[in-house]
Coordinates of C-alpha atoms in Angstrom, one line a residue:
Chain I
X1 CA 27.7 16.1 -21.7
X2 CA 24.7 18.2 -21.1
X3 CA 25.1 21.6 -19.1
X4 CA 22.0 22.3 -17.8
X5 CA 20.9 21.3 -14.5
X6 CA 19.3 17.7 -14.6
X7 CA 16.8 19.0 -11.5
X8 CA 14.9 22.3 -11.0
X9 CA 12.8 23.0 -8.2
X10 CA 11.1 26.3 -8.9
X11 CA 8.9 28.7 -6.6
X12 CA 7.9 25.1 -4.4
X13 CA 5.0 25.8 -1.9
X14 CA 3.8 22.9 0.2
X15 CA 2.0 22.9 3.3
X16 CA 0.1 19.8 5.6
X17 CA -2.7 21.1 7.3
X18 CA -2.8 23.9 8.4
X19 CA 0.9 23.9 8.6
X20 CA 3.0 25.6 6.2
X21 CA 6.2 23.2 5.0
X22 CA 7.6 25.1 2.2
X23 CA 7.0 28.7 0.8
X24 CA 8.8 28.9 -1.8
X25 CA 11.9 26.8 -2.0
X26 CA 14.2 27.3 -4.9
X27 CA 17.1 24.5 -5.9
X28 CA 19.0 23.8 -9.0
X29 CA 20.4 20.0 -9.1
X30 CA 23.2 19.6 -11.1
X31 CA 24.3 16.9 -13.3
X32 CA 26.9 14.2 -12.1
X33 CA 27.5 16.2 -8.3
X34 CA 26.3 15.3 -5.3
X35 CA 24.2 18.0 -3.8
X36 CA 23.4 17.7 -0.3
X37 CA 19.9 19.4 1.2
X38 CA 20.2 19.8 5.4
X39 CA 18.5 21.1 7.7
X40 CA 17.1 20.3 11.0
X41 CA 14.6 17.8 11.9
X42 CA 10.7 18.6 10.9
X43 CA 12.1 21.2 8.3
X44 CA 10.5 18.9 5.6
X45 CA 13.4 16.7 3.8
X46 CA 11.8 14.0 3.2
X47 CA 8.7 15.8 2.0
X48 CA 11.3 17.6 -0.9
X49 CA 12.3 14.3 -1.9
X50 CA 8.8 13.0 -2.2
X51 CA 7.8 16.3 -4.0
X52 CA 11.2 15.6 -6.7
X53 CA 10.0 12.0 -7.1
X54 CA 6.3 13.3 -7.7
X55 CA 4.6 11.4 -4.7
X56 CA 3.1 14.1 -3.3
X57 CA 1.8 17.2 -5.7
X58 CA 2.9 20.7 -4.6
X59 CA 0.7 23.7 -3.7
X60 CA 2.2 25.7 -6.0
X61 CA 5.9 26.0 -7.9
X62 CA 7.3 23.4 -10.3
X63 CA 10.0 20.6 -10.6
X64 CA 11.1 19.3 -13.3
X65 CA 13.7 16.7 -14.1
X66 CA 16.0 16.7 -17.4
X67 CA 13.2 19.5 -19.0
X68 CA 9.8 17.2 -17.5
X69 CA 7.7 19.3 -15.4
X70 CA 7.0 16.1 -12.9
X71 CA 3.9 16.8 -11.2
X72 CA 2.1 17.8 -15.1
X73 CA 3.5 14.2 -16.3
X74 CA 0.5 11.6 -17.2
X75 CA 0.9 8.4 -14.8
X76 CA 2.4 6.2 -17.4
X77 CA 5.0 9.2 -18.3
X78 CA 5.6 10.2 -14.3
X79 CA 6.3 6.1 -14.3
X80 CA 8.7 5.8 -16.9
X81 CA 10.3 8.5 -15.9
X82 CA 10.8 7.2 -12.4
X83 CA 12.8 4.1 -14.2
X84 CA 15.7 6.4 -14.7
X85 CA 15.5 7.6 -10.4
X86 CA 16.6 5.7 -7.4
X87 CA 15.5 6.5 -3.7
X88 CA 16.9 5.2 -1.0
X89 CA 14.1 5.4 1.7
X90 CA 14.7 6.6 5.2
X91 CA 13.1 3.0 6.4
X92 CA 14.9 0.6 3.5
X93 CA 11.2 0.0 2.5
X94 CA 12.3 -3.4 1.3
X95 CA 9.7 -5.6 0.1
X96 CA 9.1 -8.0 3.1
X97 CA 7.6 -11.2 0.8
X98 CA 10.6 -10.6 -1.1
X99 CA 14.5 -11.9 0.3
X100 CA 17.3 -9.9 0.1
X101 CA 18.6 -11.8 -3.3
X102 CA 14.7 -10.8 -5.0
X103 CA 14.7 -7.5 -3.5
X104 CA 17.7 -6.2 -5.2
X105 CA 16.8 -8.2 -8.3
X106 CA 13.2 -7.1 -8.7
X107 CA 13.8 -3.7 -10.5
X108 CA 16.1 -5.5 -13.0
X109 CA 12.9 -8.1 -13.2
X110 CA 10.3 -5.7 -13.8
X111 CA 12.5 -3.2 -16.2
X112 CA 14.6 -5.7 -18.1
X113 CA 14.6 -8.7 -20.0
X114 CA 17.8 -9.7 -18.9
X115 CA 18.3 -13.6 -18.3
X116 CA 18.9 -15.1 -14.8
X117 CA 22.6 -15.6 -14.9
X118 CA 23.3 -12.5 -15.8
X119 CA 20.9 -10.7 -13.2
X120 CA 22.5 -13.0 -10.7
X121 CA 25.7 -11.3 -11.5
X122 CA 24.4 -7.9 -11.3
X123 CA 22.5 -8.7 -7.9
X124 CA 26.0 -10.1 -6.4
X125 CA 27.7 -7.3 -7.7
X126 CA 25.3 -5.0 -6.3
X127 CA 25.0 -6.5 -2.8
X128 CA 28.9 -6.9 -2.3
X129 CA 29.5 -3.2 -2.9
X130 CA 27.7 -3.1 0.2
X131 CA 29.2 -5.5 2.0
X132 CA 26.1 -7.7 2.4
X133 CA 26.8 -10.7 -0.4
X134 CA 26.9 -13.0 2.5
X135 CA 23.0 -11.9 3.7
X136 CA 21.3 -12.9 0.3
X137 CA 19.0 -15.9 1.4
X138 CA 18.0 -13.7 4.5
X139 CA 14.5 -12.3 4.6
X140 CA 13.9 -8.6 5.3
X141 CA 13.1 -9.0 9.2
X142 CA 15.9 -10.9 9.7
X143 CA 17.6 -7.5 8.8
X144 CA 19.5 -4.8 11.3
X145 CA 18.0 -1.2 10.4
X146 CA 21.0 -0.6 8.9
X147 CA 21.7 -3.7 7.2
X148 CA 18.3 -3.2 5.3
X149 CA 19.4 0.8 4.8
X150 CA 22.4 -0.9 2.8
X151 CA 20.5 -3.5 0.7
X152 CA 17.6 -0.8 -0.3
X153 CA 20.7 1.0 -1.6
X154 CA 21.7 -2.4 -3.6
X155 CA 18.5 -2.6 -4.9
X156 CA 18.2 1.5 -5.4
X157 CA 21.2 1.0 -7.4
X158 CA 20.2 -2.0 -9.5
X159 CA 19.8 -0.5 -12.6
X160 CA 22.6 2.3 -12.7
X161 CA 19.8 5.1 -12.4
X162 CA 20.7 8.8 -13.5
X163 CA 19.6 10.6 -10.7
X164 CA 19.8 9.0 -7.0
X165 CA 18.1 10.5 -3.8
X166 CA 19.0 9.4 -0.5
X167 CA 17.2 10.3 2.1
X168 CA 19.1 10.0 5.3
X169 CA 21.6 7.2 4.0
X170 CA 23.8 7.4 7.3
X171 CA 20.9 7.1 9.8
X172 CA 21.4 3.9 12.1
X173 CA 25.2 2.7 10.3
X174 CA 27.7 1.8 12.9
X175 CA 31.3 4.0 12.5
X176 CA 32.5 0.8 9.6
X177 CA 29.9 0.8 7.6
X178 CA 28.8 4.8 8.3
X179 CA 32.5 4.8 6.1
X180 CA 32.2 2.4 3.8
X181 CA 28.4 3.9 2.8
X182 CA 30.2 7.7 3.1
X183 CA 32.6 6.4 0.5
X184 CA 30.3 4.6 -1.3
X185 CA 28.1 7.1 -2.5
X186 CA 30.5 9.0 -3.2
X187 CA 32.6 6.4 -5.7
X188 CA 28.8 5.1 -7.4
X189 CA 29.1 8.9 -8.2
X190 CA 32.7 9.6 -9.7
X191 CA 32.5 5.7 -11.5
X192 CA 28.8 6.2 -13.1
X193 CA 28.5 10.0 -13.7
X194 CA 25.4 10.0 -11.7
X195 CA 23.5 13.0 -10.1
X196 CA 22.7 12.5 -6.4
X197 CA 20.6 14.3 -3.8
X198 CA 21.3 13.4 -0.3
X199 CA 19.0 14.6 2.5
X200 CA 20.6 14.1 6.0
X201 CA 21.5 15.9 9.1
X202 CA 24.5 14.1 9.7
X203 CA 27.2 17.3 9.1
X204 CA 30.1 15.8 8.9
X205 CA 29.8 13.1 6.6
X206 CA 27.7 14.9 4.2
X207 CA 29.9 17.3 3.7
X208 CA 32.6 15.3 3.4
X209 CA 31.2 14.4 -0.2
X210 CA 28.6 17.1 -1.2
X211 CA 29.7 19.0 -3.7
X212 CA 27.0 21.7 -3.3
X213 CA 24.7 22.4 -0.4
X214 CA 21.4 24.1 0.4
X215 CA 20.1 24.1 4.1
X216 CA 16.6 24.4 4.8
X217 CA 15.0 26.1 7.7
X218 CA 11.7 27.5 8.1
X219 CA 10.2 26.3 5.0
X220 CA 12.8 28.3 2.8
X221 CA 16.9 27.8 1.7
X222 CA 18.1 30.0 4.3
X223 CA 22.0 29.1 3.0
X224 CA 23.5 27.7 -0.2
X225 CA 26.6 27.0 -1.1
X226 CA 29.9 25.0 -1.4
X227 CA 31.2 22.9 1.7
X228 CA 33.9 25.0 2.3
X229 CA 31.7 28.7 2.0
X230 CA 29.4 27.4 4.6
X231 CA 31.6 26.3 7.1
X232 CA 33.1 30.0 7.0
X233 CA 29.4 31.6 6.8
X234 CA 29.1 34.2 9.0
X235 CA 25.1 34.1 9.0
X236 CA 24.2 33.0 12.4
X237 CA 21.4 30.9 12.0
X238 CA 23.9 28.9 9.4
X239 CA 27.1 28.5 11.9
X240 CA 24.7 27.4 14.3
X241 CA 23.6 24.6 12.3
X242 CA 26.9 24.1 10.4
X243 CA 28.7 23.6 14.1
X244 CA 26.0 22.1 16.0
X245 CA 25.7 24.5 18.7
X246 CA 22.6 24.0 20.9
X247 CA 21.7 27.6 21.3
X248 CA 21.4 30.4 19.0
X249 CA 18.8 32.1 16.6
X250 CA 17.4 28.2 15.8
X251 CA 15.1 27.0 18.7
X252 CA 15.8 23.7 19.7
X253 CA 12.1 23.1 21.0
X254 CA 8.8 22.6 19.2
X255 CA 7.1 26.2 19.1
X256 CA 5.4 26.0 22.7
X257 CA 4.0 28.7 24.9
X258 CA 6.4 29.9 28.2
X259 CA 7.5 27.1 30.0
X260 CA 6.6 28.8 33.3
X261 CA 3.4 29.6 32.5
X262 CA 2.3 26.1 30.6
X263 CA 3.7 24.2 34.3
X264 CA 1.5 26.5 35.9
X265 CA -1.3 25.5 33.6
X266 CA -1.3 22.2 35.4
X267 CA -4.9 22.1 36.5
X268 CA -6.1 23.7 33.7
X269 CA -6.8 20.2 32.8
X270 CA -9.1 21.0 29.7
X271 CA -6.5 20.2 27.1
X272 CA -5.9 16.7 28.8
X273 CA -7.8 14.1 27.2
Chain W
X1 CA -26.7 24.9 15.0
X2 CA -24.9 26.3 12.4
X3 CA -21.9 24.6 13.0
X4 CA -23.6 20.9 12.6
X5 CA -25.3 22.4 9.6
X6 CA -21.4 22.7 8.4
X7 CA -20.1 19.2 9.9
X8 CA -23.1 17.7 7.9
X9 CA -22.1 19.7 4.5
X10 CA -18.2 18.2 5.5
X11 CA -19.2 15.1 6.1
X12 CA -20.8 15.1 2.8
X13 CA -18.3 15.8 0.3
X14 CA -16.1 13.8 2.3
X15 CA -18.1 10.8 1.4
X16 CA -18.8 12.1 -2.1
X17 CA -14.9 12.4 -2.0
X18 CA -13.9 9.0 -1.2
X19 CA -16.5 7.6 -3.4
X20 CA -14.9 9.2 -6.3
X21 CA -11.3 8.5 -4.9
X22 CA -12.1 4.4 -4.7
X23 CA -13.9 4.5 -8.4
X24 CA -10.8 6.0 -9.7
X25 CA -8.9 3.5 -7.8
X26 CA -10.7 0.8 -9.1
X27 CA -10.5 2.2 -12.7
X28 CA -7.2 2.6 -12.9
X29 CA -6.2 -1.4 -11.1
X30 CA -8.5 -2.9 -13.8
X31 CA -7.7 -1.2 -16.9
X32 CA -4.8 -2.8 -18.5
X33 CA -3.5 -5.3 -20.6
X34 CA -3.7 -9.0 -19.2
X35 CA 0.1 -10.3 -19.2
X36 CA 2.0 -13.7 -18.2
X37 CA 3.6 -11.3 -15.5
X38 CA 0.0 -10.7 -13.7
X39 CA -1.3 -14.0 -14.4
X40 CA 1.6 -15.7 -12.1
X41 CA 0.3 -13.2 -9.7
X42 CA -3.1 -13.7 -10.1
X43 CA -2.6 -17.7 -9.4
X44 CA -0.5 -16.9 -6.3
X45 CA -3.0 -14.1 -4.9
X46 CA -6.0 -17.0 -5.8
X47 CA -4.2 -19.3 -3.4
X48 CA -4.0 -16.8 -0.8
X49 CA -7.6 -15.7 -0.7
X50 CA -9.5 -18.7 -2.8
X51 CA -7.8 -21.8 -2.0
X52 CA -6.8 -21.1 2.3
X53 CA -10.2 -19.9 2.5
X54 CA -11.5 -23.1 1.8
X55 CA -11.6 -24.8 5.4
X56 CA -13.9 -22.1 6.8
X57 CA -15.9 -22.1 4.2
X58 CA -16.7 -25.7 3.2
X59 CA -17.2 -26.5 7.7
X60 CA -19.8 -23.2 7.5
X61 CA -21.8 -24.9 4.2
X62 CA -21.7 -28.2 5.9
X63 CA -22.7 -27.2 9.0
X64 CA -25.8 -24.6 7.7
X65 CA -26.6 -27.4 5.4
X66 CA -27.1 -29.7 8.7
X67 CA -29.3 -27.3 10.9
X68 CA -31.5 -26.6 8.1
X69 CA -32.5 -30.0 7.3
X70 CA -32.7 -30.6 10.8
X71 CA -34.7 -27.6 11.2
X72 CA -36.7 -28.0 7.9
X73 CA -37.1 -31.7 9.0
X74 CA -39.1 -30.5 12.2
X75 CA -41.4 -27.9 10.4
X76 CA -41.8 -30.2 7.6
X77 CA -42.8 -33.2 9.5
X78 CA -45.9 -31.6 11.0
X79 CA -47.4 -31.3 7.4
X80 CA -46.1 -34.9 6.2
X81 CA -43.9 -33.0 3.4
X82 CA -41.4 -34.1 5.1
X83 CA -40.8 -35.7 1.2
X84 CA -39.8 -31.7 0.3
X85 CA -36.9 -31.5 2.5
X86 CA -34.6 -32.1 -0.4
X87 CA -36.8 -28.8 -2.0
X88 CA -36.5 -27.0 1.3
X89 CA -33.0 -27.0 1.7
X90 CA -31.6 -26.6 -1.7
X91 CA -33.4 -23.7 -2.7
X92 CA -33.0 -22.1 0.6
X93 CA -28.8 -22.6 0.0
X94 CA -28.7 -21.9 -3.8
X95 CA -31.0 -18.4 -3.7
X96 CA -30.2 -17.2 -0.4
X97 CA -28.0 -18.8 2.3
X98 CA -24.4 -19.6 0.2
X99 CA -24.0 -16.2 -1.7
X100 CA -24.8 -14.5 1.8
X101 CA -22.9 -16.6 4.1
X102 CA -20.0 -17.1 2.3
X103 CA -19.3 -13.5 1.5
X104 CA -19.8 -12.8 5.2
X105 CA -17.3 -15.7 5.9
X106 CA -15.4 -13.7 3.0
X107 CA -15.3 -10.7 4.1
X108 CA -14.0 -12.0 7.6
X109 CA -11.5 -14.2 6.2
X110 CA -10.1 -12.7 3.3
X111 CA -11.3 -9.1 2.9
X112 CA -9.7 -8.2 6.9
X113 CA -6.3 -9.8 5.4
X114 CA -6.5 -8.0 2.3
X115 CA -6.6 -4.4 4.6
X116 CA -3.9 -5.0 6.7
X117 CA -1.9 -6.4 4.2
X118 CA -2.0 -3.7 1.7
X119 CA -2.1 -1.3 4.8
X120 CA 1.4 -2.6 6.0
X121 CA 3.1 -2.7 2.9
X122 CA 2.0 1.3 2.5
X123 CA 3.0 2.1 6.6
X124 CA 6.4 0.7 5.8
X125 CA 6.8 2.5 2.3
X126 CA 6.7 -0.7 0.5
X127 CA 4.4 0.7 -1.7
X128 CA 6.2 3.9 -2.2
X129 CA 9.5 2.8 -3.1
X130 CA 7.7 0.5 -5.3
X131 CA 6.4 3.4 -7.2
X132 CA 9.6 4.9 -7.1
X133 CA 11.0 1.7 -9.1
X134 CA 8.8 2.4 -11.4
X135 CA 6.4 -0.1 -11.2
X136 CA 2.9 1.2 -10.2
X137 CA 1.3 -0.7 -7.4
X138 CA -2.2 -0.7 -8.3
X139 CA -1.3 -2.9 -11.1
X140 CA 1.1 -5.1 -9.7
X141 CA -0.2 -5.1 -6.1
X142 CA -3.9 -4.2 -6.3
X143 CA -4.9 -5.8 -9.6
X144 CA -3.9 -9.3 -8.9
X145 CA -5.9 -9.3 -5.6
X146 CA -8.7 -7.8 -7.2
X147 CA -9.2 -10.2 -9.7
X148 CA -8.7 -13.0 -7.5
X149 CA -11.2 -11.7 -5.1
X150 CA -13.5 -11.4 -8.2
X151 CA -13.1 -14.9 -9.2
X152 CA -12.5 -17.0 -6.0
X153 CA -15.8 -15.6 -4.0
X154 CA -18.2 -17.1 -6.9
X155 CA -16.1 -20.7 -6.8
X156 CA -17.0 -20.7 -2.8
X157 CA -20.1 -20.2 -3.2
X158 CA -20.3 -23.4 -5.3
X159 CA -18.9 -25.1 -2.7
X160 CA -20.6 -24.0 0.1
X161 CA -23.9 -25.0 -1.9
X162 CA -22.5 -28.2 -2.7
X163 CA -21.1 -29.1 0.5
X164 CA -24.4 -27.8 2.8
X165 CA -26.7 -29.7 0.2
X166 CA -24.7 -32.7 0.6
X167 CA -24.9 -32.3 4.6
X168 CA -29.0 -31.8 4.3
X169 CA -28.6 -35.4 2.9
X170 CA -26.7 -36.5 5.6
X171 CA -29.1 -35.4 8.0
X172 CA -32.3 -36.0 6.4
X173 CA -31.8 -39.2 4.9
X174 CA -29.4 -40.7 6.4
X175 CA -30.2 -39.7 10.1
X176 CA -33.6 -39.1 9.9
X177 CA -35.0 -41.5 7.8
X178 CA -36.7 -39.2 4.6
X179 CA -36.6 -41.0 1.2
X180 CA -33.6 -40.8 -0.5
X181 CA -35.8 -40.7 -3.9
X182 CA -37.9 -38.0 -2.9
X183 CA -34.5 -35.7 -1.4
X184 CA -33.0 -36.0 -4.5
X185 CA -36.1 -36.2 -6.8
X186 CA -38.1 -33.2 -5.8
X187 CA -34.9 -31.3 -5.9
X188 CA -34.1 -32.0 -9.4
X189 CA -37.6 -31.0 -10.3
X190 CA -37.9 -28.3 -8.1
X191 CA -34.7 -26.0 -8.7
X192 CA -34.2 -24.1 -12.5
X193 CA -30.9 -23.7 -13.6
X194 CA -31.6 -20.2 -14.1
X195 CA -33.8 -18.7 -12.0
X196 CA -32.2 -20.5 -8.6
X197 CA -28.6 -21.6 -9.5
X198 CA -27.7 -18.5 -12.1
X199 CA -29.6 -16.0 -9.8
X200 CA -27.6 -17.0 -7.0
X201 CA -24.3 -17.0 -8.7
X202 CA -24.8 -13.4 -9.7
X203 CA -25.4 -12.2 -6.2
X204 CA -22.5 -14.2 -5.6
X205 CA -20.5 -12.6 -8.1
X206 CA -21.8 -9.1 -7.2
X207 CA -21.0 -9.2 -3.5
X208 CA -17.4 -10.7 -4.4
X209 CA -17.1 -7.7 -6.6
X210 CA -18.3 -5.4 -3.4
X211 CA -16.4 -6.7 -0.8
X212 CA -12.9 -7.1 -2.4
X213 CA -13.5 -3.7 -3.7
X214 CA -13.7 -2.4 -0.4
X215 CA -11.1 -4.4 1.0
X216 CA -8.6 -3.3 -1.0
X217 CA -9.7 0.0 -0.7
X218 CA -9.5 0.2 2.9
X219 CA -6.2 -1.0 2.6
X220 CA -4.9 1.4 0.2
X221 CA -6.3 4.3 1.4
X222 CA -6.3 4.2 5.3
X223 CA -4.1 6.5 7.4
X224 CA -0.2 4.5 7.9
X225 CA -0.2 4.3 11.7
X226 CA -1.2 1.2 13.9
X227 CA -4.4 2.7 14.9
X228 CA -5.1 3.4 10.8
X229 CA -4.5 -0.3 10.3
X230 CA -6.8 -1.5 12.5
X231 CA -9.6 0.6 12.2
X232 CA -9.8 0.4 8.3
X233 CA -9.4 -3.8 8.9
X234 CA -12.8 -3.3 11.3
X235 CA -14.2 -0.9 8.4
X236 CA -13.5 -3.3 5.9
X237 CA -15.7 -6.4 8.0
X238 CA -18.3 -4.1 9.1
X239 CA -18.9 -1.9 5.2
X240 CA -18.9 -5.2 3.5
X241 CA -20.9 -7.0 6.1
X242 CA -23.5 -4.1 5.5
X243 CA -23.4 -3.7 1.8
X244 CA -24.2 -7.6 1.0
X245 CA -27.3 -7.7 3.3
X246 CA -28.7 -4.5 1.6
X247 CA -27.7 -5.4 -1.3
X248 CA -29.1 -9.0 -0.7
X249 CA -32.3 -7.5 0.0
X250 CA -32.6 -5.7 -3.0
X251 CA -31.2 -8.0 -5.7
X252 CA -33.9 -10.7 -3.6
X253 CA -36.3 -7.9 -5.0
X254 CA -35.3 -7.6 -8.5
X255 CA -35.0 -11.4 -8.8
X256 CA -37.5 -13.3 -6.6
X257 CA -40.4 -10.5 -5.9
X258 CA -42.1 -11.7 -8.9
X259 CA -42.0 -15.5 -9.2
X260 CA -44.1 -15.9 -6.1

């Protein structure tokens, strides 16, 4: 099996605005590990996804997947290449025309030329790894948040991709199925070989199956490193965030002026629209 | 003074920017190769904006095809022409009154569904995770509506001419008493295939090609929030409303000005 890292996020700079997300973000991805990216909310997660899937275009820096610099890819390429990725979006994103049987079954649709049996059987094979079978005929707002969570990761799983990214799988799961999912992702990963990115803030359960981790803060990796060397990392602003403690060198709160001073501000009403 | 001098200079390349953003967009939904795949889609985007656009449609033709023999009838009478009414009201449907009316009806109808629709789908990532499937949404979600747009606006038209020149009849023969040989007669002698039927099917065909454009447009490229949705839906009604009057007025230039 290949060595080298199947995704390689170099020198990444991406800002919104006026607002600076990333300066400068270096990751290495490798092949057939789960490699979990954390980091507190608004530190731009989601965005690093979208940047690896080659939604959004960076400022400056590269990523490229198995040796493709994405974001230099013509559409058609940046397309096919995009066959061989899952993503499991934060909202399910499930097709709403579509039920839950056509949702899982529309990438094996559009990619193969399978016939209907035997995507039947994939479909059902799919759906009861996630406990959900039974909810086939349903239509996607007839759906629980988490019950959609878990049949966009059916259908994200559909056609045995290489490379999987999650983005905040565990959001919304009640404690049974937040363990079946936990231990899901991690057997779709020792059974098929495949390279996973998970983005979450949930600490405890990612950790339970990342292999590697980078935390983000502050638009750069301020911490890297196996599951065990974190939880032992003496950095402040990384125990804070490895333990959950409230205070400590990561504010909590939005920048904002004194709090005194803004209540104070009251009938400066200017800023009140 | 300076600084409206600069939110005029913005405001321009902003426009200059989305005009290039929705030819691109429209480039790269059309260009492709036709396929079985898009074809089912086509048929089941043709119901949803041709065929359940129908009703409004066919009761507006009827109903404009009433009040201007009625109103024709009235004018008419004075003169004792009242024989041209047949005349009056055909060409007045073919050249000007059913490519107008039913885009407008259009534009109301279909092209407001067509923005919030596509809008929806991209607020709730249904377009993104499409893409991240692998299959690319302007063809598979864009394309189909285009073309159907394209096709079903022209097919309206026909039946909003038929329908409203079929409800001059009913009011001006067989309510108010004209000739039935002289509403059909002068009509057949009166209208060219050409210069009234084809001229008004290529306005037709232009504002279907205007107002779809821009409804899909809207849709793909508005702002995913609830407030985004519903102002690009309003954008959509008002832009196309706009462009086919202009637009009326000046293809009523090129094609009528000289046959006087």
């Amino acid at each position: 099996m290949n060595d080298s890292p199947l995704v390689v996020v170099e020198g990444l700079r991406f800002s919104r605005g006026d607002r600076d997300i990333f300066r400068g973000v270096d990751l290495t991805i490798p092949r057939g590990k789960i490699t979990a990216i954390m980091g507190p909310s608004g530190s731009g997660k989601t965005t690093l996804l979208k940047l690896i899937g080659g939604q959004l275009a960076p400022d400056a820096g590269r990523v490229t997947i198995d040796g493709h610099d994405v974001h230099a890819l013509s559409r058609k390429k940046l397309f096919a290449l995009r066959r061989r990725m899952g993503m499991l979006f934060q909202s399910g994103a499930l097709f709403s025309d579509l039920s839950v049987f056509e949702n899982v079954a529309f990438p094996l649709r559009v990619h193969t030329d399978l016939p209907d049996a035997m995507i039947r059987d994939v479909v059902l094979m799919k759906l009861e790894a996630v406990g959900l079978r039974g909810a086939r005929e349903l239509m996607p707002a007839e759906l629980s948040g988490g019950m959609a969570r878990r049949v966009a990761l059916a259908r994200a799983l559909a056609l045995d991709p290489e490379l999987i990214l999650y983005d905040e799988p565990f959001v919304g799961q009640d404690p049974i199925s937040m363990g079946v999912l936990v231990q899901l992702i991690r057997r779709v990963n020792d059974a098929l070989g495949l390279t996973a990115v998970v983005v979450s803030h949930d600490i405890k359960e990612t950790l339970s199956i990342a292999d590697y981790v980078y935390v983000i803060a502050d638009g750069k990796v301020m911490a890297h490193g196996t599951p065990e060397s974190l939880n032992v990392d003496q950095d402040p602003r990384v125990s804070q965030f490895m333990h959950g403690e409230p205070d400590g060198p990561v504010p909590f709160h939005y920048p904002a002026d004194d709090f005194y001073l803004d209540m104070l501000n009251a009938g400066n009403a200017g800023e009140m629209r | 003074m300076m600084t409206r001098i600069t939110r005029l200079g913005r405001h321009g390349c902003d426009l200059v920017e989305a005009l290039g953003r929705a030819g691109m967009f429209l480039g790269q939904s059309l260009v492709g190769r036709p396929s079985l795949e898009g074809f089912k889609l086509w048929l089941r985007q043709m119901h949803f904006i041709g065929v359940l656009s129908l009703a409004i449609i066919l009761v507006s033709g009827l109903f404009i095809g009433m009040v201007l023999a009625l109103q024709g009838f009235t004018i008419l009478v004075d003169f004792g022409a009242e024989d041209a009414l047949g005349q009056m009201v055909s060409l007045s449907l073919l050249r000007e009154l059913a490519p107008v009316v039913a885009a407008l009806l259009f534009a109301g109808r279909a092209g407001s569904a067509l923005t919030a629709e596509i809008g929806l789908m991209k607020a709730t990532e249904q377009l993104s995770s499409m893409e991240m499937i692998g299959v690319d949404p302007l063809k598979r979600v864009v394309a189909p509506r285009l073309w159907a747009g394209f096709v079903s606006l022209p097919l309206l038209t026909v039946g909003f001419s038929v329908i409203g020149i079929w409800g001059g009849h009913l009011v001006g023969v067989e309510w108010l008493g004209v000739y039935e040989g002289s509403y059909w007669g002068n009509m057949q002698s009166s209208v060219d295939f050409v210069d009234d039927i084809g001229n008004g099917m290529l306005k037709s065909l232009v504002f279907a090609l205007v107002v779809t454009w821009i409804a899909v447009f809207q849709g793909y490229d508005l702002v995913p929030t609830s407030e985004g949705i519903s102002r690009a839906t309003t954008r959509t009604v008002v832009y196309s409303s706009l462009a086919v009057l202009g637009l009326d007025f000046v293809l009523t230039a090129l094609m009528f000005g000289e046959l006087g």
